[in-house]
Short mmCIF file of C-alpha atoms in Angstrom, two decimals:
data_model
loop_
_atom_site.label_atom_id
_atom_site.label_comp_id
_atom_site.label_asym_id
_atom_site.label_seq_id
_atom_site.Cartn_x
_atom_site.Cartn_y
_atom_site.Cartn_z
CA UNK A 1 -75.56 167.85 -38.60
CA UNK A 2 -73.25 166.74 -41.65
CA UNK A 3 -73.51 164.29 -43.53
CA UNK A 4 -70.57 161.69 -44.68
CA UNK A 5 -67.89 161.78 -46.88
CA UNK A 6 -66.13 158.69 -48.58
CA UNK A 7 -62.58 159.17 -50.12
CA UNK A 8 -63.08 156.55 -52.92
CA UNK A 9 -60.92 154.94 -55.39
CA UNK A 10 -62.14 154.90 -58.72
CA UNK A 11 -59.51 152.31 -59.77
CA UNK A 12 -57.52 152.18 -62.82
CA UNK A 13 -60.10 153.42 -65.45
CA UNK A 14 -62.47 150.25 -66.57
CA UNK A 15 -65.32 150.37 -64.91
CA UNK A 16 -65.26 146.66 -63.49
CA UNK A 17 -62.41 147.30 -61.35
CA UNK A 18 -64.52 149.31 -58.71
CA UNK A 19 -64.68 147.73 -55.60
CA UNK A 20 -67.68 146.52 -54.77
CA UNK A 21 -67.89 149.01 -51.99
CA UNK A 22 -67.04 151.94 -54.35
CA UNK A 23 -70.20 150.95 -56.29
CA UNK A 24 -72.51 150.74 -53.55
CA UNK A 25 -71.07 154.32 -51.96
CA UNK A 26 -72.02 155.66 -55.84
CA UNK A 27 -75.14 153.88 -56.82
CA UNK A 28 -76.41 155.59 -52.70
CA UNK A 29 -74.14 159.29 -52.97
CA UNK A 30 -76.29 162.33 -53.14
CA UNK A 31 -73.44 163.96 -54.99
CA UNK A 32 -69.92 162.61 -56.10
CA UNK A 33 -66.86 165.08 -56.84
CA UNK A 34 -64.52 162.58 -59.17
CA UNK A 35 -61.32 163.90 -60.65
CA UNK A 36 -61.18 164.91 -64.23
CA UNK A 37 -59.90 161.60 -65.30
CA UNK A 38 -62.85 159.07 -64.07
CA UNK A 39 -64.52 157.79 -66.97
CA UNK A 40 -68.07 157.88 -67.99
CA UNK A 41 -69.29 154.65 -67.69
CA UNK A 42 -67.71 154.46 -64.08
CA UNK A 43 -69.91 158.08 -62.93
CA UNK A 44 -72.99 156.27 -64.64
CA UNK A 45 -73.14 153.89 -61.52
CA UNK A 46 -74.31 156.80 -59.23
CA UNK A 47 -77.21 157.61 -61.71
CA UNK A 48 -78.79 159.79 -59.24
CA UNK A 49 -76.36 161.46 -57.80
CA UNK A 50 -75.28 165.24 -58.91
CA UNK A 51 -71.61 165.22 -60.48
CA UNK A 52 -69.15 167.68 -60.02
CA UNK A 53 -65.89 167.50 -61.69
CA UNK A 54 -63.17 168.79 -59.65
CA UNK A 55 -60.34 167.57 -61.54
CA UNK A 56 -57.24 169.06 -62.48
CA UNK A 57 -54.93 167.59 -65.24
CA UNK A 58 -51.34 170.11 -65.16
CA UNK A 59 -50.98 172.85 -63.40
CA UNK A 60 -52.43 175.23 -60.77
CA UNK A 61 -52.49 172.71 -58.44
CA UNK A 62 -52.62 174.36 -54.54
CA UNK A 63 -55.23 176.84 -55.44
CA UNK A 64 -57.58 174.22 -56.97
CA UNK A 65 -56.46 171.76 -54.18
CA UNK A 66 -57.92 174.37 -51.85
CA UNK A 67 -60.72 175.11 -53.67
CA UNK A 68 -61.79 171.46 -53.81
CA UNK A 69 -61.61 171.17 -50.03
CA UNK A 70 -63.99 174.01 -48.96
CA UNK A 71 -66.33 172.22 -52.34
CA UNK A 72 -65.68 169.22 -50.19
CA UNK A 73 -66.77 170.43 -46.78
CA UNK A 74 -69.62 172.45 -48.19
CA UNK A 75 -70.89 169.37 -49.80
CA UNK A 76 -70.53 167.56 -46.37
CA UNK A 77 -72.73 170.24 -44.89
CA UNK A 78 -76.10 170.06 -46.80
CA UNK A 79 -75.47 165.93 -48.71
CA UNK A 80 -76.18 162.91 -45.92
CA UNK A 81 -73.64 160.70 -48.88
CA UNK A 82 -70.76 162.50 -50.25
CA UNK A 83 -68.50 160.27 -52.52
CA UNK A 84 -65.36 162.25 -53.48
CA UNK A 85 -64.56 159.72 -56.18
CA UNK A 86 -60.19 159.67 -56.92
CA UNK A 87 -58.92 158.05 -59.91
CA UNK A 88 -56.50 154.74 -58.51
CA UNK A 89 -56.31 154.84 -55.29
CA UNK A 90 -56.74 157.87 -52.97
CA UNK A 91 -53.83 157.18 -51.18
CA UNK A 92 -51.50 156.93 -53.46
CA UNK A 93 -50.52 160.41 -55.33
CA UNK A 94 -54.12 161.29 -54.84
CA UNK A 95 -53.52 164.21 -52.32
CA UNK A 96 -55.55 162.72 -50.45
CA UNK A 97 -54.40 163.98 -47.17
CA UNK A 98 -54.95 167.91 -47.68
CA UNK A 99 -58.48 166.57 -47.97
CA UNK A 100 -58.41 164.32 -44.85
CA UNK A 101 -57.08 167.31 -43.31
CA UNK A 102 -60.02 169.69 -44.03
CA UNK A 103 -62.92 166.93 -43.27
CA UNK A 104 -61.03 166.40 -39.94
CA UNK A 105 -60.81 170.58 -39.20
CA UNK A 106 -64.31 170.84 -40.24
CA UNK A 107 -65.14 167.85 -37.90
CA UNK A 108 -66.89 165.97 -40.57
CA UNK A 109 -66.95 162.58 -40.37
CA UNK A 110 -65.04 160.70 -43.35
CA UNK A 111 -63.77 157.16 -44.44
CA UNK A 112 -61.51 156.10 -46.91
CA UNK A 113 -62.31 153.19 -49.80
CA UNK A 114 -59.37 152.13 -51.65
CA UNK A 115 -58.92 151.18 -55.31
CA UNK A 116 -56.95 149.83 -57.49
CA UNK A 117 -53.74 151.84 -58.79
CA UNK A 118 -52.34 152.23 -62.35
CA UNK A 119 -49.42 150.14 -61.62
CA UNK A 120 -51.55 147.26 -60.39
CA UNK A 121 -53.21 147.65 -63.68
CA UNK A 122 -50.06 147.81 -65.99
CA UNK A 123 -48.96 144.82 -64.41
CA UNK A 124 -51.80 142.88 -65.35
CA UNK A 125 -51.91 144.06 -68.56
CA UNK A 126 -48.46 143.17 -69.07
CA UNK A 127 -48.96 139.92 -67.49
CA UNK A 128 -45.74 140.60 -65.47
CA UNK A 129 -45.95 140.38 -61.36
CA UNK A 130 -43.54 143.13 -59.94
CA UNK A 131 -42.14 141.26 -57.41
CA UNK A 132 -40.68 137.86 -58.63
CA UNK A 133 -39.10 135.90 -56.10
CA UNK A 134 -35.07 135.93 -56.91
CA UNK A 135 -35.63 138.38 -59.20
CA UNK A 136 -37.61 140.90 -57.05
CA UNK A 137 -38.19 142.02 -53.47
CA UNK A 138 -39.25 145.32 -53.40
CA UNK A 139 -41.23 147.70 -55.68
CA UNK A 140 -41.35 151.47 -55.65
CA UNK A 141 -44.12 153.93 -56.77
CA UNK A 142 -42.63 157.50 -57.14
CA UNK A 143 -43.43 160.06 -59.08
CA UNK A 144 -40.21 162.42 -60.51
CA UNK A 145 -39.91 166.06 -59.39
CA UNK A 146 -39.85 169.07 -61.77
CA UNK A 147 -37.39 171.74 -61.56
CA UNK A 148 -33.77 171.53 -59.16
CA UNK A 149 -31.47 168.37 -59.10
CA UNK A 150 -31.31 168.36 -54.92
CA UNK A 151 -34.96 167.85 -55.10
CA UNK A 152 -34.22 165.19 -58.13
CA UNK A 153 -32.48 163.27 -55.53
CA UNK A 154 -35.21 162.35 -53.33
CA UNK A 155 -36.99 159.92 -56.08
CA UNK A 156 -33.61 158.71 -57.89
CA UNK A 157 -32.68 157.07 -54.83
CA UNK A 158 -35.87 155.34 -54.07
CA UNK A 159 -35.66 154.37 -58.30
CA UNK A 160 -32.58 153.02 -58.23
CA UNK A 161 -32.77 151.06 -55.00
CA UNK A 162 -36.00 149.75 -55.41
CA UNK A 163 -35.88 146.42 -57.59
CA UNK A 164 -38.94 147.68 -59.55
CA UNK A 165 -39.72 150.62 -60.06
CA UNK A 166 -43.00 152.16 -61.30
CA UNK A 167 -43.42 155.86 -62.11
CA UNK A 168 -46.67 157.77 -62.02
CA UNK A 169 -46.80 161.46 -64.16
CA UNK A 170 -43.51 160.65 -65.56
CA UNK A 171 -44.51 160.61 -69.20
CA UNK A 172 -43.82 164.19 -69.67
CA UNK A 173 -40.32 163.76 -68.36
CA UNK A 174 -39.25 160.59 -70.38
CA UNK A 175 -35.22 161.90 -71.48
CA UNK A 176 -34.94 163.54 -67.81
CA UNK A 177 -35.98 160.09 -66.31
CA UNK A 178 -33.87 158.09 -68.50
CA UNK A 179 -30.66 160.63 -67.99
CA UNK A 180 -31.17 160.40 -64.15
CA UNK A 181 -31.17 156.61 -63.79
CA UNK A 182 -28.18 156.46 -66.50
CA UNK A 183 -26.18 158.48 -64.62
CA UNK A 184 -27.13 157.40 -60.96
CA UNK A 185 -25.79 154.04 -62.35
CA UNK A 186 -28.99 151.81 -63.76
CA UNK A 187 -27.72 149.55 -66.48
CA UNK A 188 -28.43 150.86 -69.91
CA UNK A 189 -29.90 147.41 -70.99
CA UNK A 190 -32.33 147.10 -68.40
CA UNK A 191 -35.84 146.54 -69.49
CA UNK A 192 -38.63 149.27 -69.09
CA UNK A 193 -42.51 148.80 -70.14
CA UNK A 194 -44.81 151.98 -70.25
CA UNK A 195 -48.40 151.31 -70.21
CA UNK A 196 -50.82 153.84 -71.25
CA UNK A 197 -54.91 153.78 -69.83
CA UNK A 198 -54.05 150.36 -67.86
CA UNK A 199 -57.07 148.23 -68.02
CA UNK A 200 -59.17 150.28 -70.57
CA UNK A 201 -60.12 148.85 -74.02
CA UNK A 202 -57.82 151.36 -76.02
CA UNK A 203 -55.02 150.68 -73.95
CA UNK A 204 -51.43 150.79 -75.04
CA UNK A 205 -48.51 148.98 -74.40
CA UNK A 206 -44.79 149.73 -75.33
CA UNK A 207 -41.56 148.26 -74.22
CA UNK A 208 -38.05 148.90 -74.66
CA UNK A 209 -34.66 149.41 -72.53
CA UNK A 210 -33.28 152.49 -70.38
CA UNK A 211 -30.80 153.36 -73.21
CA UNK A 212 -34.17 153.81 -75.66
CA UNK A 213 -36.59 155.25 -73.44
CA UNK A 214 -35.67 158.88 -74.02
CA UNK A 215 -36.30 158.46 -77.65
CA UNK A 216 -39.96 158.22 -77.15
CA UNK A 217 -42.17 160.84 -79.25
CA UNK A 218 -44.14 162.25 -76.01
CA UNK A 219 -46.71 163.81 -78.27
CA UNK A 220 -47.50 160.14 -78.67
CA UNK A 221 -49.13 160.20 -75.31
CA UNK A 222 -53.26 160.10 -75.11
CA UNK A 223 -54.01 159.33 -71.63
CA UNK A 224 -52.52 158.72 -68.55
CA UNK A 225 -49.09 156.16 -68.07
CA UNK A 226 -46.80 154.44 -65.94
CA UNK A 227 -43.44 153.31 -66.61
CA UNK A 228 -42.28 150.58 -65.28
CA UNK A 229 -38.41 149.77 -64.75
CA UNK A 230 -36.89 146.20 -63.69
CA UNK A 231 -35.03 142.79 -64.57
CA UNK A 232 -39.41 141.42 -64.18
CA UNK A 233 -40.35 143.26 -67.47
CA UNK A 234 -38.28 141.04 -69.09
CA UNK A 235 -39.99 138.23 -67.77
CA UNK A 236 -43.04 138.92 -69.42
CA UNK A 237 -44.19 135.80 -71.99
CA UNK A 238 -43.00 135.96 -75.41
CA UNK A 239 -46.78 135.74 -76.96
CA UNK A 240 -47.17 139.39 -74.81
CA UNK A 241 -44.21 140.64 -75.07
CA UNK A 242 -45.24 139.86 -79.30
CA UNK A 243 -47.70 142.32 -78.89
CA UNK A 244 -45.78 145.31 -77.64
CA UNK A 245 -45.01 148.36 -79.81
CA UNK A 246 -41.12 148.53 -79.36
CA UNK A 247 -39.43 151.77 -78.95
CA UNK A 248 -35.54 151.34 -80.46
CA UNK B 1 -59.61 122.70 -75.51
CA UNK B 2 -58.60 124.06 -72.21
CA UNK B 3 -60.66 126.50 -70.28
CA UNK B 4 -59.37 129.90 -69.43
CA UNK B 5 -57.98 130.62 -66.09
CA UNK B 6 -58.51 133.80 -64.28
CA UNK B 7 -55.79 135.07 -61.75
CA UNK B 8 -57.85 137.08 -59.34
CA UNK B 9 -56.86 139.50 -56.69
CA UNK B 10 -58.91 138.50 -54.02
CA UNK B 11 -58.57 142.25 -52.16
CA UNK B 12 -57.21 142.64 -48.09
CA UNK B 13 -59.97 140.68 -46.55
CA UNK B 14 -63.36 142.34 -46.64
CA UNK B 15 -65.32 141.06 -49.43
CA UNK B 16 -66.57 143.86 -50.57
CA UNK B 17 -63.29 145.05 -51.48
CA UNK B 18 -63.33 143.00 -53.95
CA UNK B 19 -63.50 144.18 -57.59
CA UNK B 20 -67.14 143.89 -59.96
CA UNK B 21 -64.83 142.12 -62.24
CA UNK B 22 -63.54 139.72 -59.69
CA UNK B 23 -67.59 139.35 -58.35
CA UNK B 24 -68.44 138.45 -61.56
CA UNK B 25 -65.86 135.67 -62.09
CA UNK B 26 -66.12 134.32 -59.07
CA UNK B 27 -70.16 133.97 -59.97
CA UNK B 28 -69.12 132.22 -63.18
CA UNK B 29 -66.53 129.99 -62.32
CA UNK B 30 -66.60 126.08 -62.15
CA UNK B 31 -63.73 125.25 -59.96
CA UNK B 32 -61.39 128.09 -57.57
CA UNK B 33 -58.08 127.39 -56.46
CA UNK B 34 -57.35 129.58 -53.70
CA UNK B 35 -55.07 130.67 -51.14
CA UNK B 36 -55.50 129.51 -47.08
CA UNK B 37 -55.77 133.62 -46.47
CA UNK B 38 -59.24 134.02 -48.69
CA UNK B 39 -62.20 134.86 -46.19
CA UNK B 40 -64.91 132.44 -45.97
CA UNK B 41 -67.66 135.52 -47.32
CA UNK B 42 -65.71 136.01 -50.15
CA UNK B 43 -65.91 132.39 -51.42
CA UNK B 44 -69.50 132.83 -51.05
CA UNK B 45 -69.32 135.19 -53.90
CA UNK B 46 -68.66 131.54 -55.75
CA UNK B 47 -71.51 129.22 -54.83
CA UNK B 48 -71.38 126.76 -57.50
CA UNK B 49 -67.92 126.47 -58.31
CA UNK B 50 -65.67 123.52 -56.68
CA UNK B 51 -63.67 125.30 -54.18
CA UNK B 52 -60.09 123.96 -53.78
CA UNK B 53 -58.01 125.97 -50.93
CA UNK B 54 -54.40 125.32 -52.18
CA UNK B 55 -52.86 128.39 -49.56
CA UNK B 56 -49.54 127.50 -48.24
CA UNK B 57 -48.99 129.82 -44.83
CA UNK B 58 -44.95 129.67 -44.00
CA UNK B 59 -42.51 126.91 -44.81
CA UNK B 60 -42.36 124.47 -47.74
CA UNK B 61 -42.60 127.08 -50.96
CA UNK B 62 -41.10 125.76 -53.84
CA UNK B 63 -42.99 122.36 -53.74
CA UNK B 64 -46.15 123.71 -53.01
CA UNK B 65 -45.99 126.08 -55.74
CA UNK B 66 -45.23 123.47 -58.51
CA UNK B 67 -48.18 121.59 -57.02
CA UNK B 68 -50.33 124.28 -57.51
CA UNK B 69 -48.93 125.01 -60.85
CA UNK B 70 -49.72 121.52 -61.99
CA UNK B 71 -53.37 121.45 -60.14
CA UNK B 72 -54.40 124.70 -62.01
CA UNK B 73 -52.97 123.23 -65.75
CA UNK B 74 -55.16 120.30 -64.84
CA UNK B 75 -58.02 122.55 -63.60
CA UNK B 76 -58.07 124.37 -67.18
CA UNK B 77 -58.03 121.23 -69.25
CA UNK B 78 -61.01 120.13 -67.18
CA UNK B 79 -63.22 123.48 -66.67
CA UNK B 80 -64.66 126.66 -68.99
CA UNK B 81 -63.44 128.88 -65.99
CA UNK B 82 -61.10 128.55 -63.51
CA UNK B 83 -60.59 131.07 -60.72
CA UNK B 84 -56.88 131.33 -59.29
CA UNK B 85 -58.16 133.69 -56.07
CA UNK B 86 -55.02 135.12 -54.65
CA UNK B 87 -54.87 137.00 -51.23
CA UNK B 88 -54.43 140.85 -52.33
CA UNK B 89 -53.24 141.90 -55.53
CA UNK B 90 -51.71 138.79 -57.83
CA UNK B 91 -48.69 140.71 -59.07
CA UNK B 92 -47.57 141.68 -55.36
CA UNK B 93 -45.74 139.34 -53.34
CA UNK B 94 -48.42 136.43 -55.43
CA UNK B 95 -46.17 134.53 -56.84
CA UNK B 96 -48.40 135.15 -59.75
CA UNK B 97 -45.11 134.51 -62.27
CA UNK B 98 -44.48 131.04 -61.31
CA UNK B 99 -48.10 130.27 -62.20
CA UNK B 100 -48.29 132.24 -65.37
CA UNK B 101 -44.97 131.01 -66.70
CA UNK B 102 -46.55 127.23 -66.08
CA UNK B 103 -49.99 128.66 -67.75
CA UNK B 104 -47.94 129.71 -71.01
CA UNK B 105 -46.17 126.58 -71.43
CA UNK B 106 -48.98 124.48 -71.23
CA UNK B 107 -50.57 126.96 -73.71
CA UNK B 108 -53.46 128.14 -71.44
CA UNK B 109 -55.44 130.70 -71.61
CA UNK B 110 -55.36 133.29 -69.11
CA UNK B 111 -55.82 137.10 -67.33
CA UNK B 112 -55.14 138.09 -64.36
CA UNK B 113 -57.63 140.88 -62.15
CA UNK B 114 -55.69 142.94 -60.24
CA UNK B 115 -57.34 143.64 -56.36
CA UNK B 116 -56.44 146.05 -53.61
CA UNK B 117 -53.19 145.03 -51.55
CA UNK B 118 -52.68 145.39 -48.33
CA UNK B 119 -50.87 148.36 -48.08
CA UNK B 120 -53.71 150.27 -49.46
CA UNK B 121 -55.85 148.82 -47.13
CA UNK B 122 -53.91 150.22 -44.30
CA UNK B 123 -53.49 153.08 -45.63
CA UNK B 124 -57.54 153.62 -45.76
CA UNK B 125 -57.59 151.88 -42.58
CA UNK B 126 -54.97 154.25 -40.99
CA UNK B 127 -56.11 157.54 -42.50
CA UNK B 128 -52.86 157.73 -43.97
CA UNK B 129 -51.92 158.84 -47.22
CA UNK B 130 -48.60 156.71 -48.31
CA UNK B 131 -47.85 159.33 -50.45
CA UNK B 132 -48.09 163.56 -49.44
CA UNK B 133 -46.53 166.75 -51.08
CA UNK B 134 -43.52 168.02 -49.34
CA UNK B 135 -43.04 164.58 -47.39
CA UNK B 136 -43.58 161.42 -49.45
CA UNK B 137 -43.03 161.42 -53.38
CA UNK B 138 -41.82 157.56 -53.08
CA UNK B 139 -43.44 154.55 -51.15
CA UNK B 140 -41.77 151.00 -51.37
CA UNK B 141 -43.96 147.63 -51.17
CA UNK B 142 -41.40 145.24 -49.91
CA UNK B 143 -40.52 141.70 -48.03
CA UNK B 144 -37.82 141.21 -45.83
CA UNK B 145 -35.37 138.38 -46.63
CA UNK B 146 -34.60 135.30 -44.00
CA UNK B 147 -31.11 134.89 -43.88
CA UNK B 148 -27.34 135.65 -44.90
CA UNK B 149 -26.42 139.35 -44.44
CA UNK B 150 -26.03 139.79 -48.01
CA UNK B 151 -29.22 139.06 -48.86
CA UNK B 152 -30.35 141.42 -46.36
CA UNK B 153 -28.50 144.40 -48.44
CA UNK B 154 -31.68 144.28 -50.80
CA UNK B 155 -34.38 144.92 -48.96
CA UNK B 156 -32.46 147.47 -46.83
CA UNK B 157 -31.58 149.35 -49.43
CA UNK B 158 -35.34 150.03 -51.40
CA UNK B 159 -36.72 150.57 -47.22
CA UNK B 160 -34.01 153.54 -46.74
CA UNK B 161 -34.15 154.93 -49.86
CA UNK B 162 -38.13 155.46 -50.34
CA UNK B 163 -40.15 157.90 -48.37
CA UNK B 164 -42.37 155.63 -47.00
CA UNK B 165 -41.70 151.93 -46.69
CA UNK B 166 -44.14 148.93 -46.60
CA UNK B 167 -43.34 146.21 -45.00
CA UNK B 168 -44.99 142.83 -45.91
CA UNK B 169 -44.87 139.21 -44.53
CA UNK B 170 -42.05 140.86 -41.91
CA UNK B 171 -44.10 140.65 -38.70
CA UNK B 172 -42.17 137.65 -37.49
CA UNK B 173 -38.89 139.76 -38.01
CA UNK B 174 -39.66 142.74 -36.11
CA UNK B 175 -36.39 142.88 -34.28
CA UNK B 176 -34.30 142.35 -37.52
CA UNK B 177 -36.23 144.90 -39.60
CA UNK B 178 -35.28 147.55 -36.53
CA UNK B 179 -31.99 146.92 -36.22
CA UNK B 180 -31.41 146.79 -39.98
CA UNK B 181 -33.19 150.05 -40.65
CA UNK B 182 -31.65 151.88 -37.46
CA UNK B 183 -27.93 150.46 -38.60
CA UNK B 184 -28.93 151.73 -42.26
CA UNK B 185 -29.06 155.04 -40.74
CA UNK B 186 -32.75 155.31 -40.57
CA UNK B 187 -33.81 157.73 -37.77
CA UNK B 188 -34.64 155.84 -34.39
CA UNK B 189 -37.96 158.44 -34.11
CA UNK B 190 -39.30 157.83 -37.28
CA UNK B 191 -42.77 157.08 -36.83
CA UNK B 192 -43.75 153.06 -37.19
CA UNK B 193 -47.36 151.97 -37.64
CA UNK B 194 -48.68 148.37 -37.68
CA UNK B 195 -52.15 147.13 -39.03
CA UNK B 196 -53.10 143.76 -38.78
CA UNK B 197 -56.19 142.47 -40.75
CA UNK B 198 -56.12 145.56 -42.71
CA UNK B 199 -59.92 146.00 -43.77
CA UNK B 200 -61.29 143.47 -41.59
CA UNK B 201 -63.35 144.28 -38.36
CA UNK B 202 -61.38 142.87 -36.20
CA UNK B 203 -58.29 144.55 -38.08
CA UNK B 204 -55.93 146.13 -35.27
CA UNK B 205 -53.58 148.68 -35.29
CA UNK B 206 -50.46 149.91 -33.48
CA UNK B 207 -47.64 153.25 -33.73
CA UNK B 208 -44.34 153.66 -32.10
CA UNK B 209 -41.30 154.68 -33.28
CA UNK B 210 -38.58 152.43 -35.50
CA UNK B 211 -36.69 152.21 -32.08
CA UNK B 212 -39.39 150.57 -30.24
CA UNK B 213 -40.74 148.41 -32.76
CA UNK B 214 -38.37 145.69 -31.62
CA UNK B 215 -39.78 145.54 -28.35
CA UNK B 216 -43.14 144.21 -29.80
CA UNK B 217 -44.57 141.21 -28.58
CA UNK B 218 -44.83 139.18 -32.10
CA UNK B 219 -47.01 136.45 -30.31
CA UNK B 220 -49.40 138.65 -29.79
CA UNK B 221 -50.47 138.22 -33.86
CA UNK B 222 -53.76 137.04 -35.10
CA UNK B 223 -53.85 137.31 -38.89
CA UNK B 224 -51.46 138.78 -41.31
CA UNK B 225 -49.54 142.08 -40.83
CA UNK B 226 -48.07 145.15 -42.68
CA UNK B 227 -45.86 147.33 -41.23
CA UNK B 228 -45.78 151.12 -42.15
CA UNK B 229 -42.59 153.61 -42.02
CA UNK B 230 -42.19 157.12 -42.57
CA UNK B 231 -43.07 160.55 -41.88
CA UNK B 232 -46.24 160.35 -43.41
CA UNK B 233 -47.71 157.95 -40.75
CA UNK B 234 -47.28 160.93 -38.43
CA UNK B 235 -49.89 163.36 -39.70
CA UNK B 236 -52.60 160.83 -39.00
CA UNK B 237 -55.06 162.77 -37.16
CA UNK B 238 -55.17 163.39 -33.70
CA UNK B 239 -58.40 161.29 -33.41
CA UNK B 240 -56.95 158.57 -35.23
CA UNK B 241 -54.20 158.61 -33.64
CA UNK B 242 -55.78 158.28 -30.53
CA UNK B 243 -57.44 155.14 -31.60
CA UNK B 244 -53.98 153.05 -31.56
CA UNK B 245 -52.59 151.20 -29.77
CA UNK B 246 -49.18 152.35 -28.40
CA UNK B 247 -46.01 150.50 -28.41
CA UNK B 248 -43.24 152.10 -26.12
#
């Protein structure tokens, strides 16, 4: 007999922006696997609950992917409440599904809680909606591929016909971004926000145009960050927009 | 001295979807303004507050939404905390910008709290993740446009471009959506789900194929509908799978 296991979103980063299911999966979980990014004060709502951190950040992805799903199953096997706590949401560039998978071989029973993702948070933070209507239609989450240009293909086209566009584990690649969308055709002028740690406390906020993104010092970065690309980051107020660092 | 006004993401439907943050606002607020969609248990998250349903569902947009503008303006120069409780996430398909842009000129205070949007929701509901290595790097959120031909060009061009595509407020244009994505060049077998009160438990869900989705009986709806496209939706699990309801 196994026990559970919930596929939760632990949201953007603050600790508030649980779901009130996520908290009441945590505050009952006999143990909860969370990603290496999940803050502190989020784990400290399943106080009795052992913690495992499973998280990678870079790198050496498949093996630890696998290694996570056996932890995952195993876990399932001798826990009655098994939160396997995601940072955003679990759906959404969570690799979620090679866990799915494994729960669903093993024949354990599983359900999935969603949270909120780091673009939901940005745009809050930036006080700009990503859809606008006559300015806005569609939105796309993508995040860019390392390494050939036929595989660079698959998210330039999705980034260029989207209206905004918001990419996840992009900071890294800033110039290759930028060079992309120049030369797929995106307007040099067009405005671009990046939002580092959405929603937490020391969160920061830059903005500037496609022309001026590559510029950016990288080794500025000191968390996770989104950009997001579109004619609605210029719509932001001019009191926020006031308090963005600009990149030029 | 105005209040502060709070624009809230009010989550898919279940209330415990909801965010702490949003719980705790909603606990603390004197008046909320929200939309026709809200559940009834998740306005009993706000027992003392005046409740004021200002939802508009189809038909008559632009003059609702300056009314609304004007009644939350008046709401802040009246209460210490006004709740603006908006079906989903504010910043997706909320018209959130209309109402900050009025909040700023009136010199308002305000945040906004992002919540879970639908899409996530049926992704959890469906098993599904929106976004999987090797299949799906890109997922569009995105509203078909009524209308000229033209105007159809923008949607159509974020849905063929992104690996997965989600489709919002387009259940009554399930015909149009098929032939636009199958005369885009979209693949007649790629696989179509539908979920319908994402969250809720009376949620329902349905998979095809893009070239029977137009034969779906639209009156069958009950409550508000996203429509999922791509690959991905076919690795939901046998089980799960066997839980839908087919359209052919």
């Amino acid at each position: 007999m196994s026990g559970k296991v919930y596929l939760v979103g632990a949201g953007p980063g603050a600790a508030d922006l649980l779901t009130l299911r996520a908290a009441r999966l945590l505050s009952a979980a006999d143990v909860v696997l969370h990603d290496a990014l999940v803050q502190e004060d989020v784990l400290a709502l399943a106080p009795q609950a052992r913690k495992i951190a499973v998280g990678k950040r870079c790198g050496k992805h498949s093996t630890a992917q696998r290694f996570i799903n056996k932890m995952l199953v195993a876990a399932a096997h001798t826990n009655q409440v098994v939160v396997r706590l995601k940072g955003g949401d679990p759906m959404l560039f969570g690799r979620a599904q090679e866990e799915i998978d494994a729960l669903s071989a093993a024949h354990i029973e599983f359900e999935v809680v969603p949270g909120i993702t780091a673009a939901l948070a940005a745009g809050a933070d930036l006080k700009v909606s990503l859809t606008q209507r006559g300015l806005a239609r569609s939105v796309s989450f993508l995040t860019p591929r390392h390494g050939a240009e036929e595989q660079e293909a698959e998210w330039l086209r999705a980034a260029l016909a989207a209206d905004t566009a918001v990419f996840y584990m992009g900071a890294g690649q800033l110039e290759q971004i930028a060079q992309a969308l120049l030369t797929g055709g995106k307007p040099a002028h067009t405005p671009v926000a990046i939002v580092e740690n959405a929603s937490l406390p020391h969160a920061r906020q830059w903005q500037t145009t496609l022309a001026n993104l590559a510029r950016f010092n990288v080794d500025a970065w000191a968390g996770p960050a989104v950009i997001v690309l579109g004619e609605v980051v210029a719509t932001a107020q001019a009191e926020e927009w006031a308090k963005l660092q600009h990149i030029s």
